[in-house]
Short mmCIF file of C-alpha atoms in Angstrom, two decimals:
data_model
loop_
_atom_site.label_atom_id
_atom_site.label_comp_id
_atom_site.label_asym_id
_atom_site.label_seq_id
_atom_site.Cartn_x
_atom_site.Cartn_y
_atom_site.Cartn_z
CA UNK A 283 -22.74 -33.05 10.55
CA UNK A 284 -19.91 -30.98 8.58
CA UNK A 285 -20.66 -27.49 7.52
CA UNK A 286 -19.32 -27.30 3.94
CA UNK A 287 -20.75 -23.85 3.70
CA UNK A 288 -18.00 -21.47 2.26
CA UNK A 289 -16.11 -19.19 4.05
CA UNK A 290 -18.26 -15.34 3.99
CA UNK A 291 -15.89 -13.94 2.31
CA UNK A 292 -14.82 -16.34 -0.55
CA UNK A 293 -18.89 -16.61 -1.39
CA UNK A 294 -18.42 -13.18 -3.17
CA UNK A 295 -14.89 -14.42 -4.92
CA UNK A 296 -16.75 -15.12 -8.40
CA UNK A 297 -18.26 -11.46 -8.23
CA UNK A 298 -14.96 -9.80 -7.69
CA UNK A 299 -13.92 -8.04 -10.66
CA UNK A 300 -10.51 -8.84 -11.34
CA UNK A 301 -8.22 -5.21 -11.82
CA UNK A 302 -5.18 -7.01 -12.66
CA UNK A 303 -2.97 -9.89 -12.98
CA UNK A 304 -0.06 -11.03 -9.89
CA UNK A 305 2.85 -9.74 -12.86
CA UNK A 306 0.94 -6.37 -12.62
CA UNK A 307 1.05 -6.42 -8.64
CA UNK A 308 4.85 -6.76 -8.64
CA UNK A 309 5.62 -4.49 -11.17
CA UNK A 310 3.60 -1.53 -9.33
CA UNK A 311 5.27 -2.71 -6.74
CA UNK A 312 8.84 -2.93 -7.80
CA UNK A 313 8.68 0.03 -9.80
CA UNK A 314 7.00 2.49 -7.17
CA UNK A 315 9.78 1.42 -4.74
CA UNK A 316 12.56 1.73 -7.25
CA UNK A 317 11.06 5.52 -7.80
CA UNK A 318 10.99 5.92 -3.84
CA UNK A 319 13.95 4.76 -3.31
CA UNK A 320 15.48 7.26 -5.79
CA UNK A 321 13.63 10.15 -4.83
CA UNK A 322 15.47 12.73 -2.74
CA UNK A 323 12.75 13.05 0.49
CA UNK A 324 11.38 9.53 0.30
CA UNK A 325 14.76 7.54 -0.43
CA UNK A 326 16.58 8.70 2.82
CA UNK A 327 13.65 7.54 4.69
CA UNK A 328 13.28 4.00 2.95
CA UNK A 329 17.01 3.51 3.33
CA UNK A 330 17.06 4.40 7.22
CA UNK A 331 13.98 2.18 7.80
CA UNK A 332 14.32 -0.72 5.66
CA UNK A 333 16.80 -2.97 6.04
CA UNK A 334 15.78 -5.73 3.70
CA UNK A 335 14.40 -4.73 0.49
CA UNK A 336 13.91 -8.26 -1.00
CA UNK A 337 11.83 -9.39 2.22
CA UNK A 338 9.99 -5.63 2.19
CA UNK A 339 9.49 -5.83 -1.46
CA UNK A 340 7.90 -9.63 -1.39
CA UNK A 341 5.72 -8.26 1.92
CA UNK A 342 4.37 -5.22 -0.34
CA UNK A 343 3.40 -7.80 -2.76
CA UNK A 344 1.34 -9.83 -0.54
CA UNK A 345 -0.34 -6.85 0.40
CA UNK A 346 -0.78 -5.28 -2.39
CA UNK A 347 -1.84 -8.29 -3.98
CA UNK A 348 -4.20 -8.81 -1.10
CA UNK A 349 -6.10 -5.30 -1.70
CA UNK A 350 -6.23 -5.59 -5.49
CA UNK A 351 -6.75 -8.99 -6.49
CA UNK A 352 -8.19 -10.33 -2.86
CA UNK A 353 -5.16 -12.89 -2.16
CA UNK A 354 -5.74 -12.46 1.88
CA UNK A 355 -1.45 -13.20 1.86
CA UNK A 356 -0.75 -10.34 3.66
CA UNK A 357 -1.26 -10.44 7.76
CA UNK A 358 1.11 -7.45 9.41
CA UNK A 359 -0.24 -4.15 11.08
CA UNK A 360 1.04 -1.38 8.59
CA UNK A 361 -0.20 1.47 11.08
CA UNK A 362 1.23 0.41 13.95
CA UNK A 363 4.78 -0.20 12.21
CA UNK A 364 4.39 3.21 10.74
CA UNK A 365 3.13 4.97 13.36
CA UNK A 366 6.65 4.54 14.94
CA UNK A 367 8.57 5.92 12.09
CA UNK A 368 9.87 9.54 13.36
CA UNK A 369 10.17 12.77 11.56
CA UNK A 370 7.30 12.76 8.65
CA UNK A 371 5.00 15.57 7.61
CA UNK A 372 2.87 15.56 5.32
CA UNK A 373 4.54 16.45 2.50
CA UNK A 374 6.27 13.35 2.31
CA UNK A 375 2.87 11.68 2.38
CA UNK A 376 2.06 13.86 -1.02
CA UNK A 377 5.18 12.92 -2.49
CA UNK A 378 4.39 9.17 -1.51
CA UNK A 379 1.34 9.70 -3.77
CA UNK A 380 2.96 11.47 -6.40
CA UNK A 381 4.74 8.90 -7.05
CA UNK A 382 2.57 6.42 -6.58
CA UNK A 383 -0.18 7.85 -8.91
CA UNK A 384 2.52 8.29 -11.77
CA UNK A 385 3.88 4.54 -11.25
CA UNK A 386 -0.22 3.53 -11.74
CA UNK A 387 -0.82 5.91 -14.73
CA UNK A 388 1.96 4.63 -16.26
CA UNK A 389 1.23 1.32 -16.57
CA UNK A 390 -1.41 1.75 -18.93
CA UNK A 391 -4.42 -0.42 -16.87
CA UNK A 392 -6.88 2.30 -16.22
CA UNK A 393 -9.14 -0.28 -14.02
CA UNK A 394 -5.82 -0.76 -11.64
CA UNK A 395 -5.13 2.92 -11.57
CA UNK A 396 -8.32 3.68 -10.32
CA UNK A 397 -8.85 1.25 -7.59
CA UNK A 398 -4.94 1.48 -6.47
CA UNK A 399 -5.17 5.17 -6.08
CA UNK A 400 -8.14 5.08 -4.41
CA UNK A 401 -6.82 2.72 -1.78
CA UNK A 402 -3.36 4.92 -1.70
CA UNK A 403 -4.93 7.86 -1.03
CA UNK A 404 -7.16 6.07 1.96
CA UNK A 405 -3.62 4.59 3.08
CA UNK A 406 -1.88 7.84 3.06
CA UNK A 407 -4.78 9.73 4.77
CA UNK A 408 -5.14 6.44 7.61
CA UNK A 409 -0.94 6.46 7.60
CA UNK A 410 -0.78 10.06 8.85
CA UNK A 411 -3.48 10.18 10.44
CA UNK A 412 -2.06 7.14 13.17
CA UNK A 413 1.84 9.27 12.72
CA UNK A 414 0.23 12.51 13.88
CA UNK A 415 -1.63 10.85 16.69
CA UNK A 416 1.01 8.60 17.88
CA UNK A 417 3.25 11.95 18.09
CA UNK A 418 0.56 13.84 19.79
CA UNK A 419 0.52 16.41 16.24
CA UNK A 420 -2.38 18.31 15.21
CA UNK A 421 -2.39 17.02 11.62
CA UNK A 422 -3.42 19.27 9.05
CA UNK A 423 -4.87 17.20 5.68
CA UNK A 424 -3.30 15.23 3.21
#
């Protein structure tokens, strides 16, 4: 006999309160990484380490739409890749957020804001947290 029980994670898809729409993924997305880009200690960074912004930019949107809507695109290993990044501290980490958190406010969807920060400030703590021990660096907090 077939089990045609769902999956356990789509069971709790109809109780998942939804934060925001796919257009709202890939504008956060598009206009965080425009402001990144741009910025004077994050842009030098991004432009060293990627090498394909259309391909990045579509991979951001899988994941991001994957930890605020619950799309399950994305399937890459952001710690490991950025574990073997070289020369970040953690003031580029703040700066990461600073940015991020004013891309978020501005979009004027307090219910994305809320839930995206939250997960951006568990990324950037998890993010450095993997840099400093891959380097073998005492790592002071975020």
């Amino acid at each position: 006999m077939k089990n045609t029980a769902p999956l356990p994670h789509t069971r709790f898809a109809p109780y998942r309160e939804e934060v925001c729409s796919e257009d709202e993924v890939k504008h956060l997305v598009h206009t965080f990484y425009a402001a990144a880009r741009d910025d004077a200690m994050l842009g030098p960074i991004f432009a060293a380490e990627v090498k394909d912004w259309d391909a990045h930019l579509a991979t951001l949107i899988d994941f991001w739409s994957g930890l605020l809507r619950g799309t399950m695109r994305y399937h890459g290993k952001p710690l490991a890749q950025h574990a073997q990044m070289e020369n970040l501290t953690p003031c580029m980490f703040r700066r990461w957020l600073t940015l991020f958190f004013a891309t978020t406010e501005s979009m004027g969807n307090l219910a994305l804001q809320e839930k995206a920060d939250t997960i951006a400030l568990n990324i950037a703590e998890r993010l450095w947290k993997s840099f400093a021990e891959n380097h073998a660096i005492v790592a002071p907090q975020l």
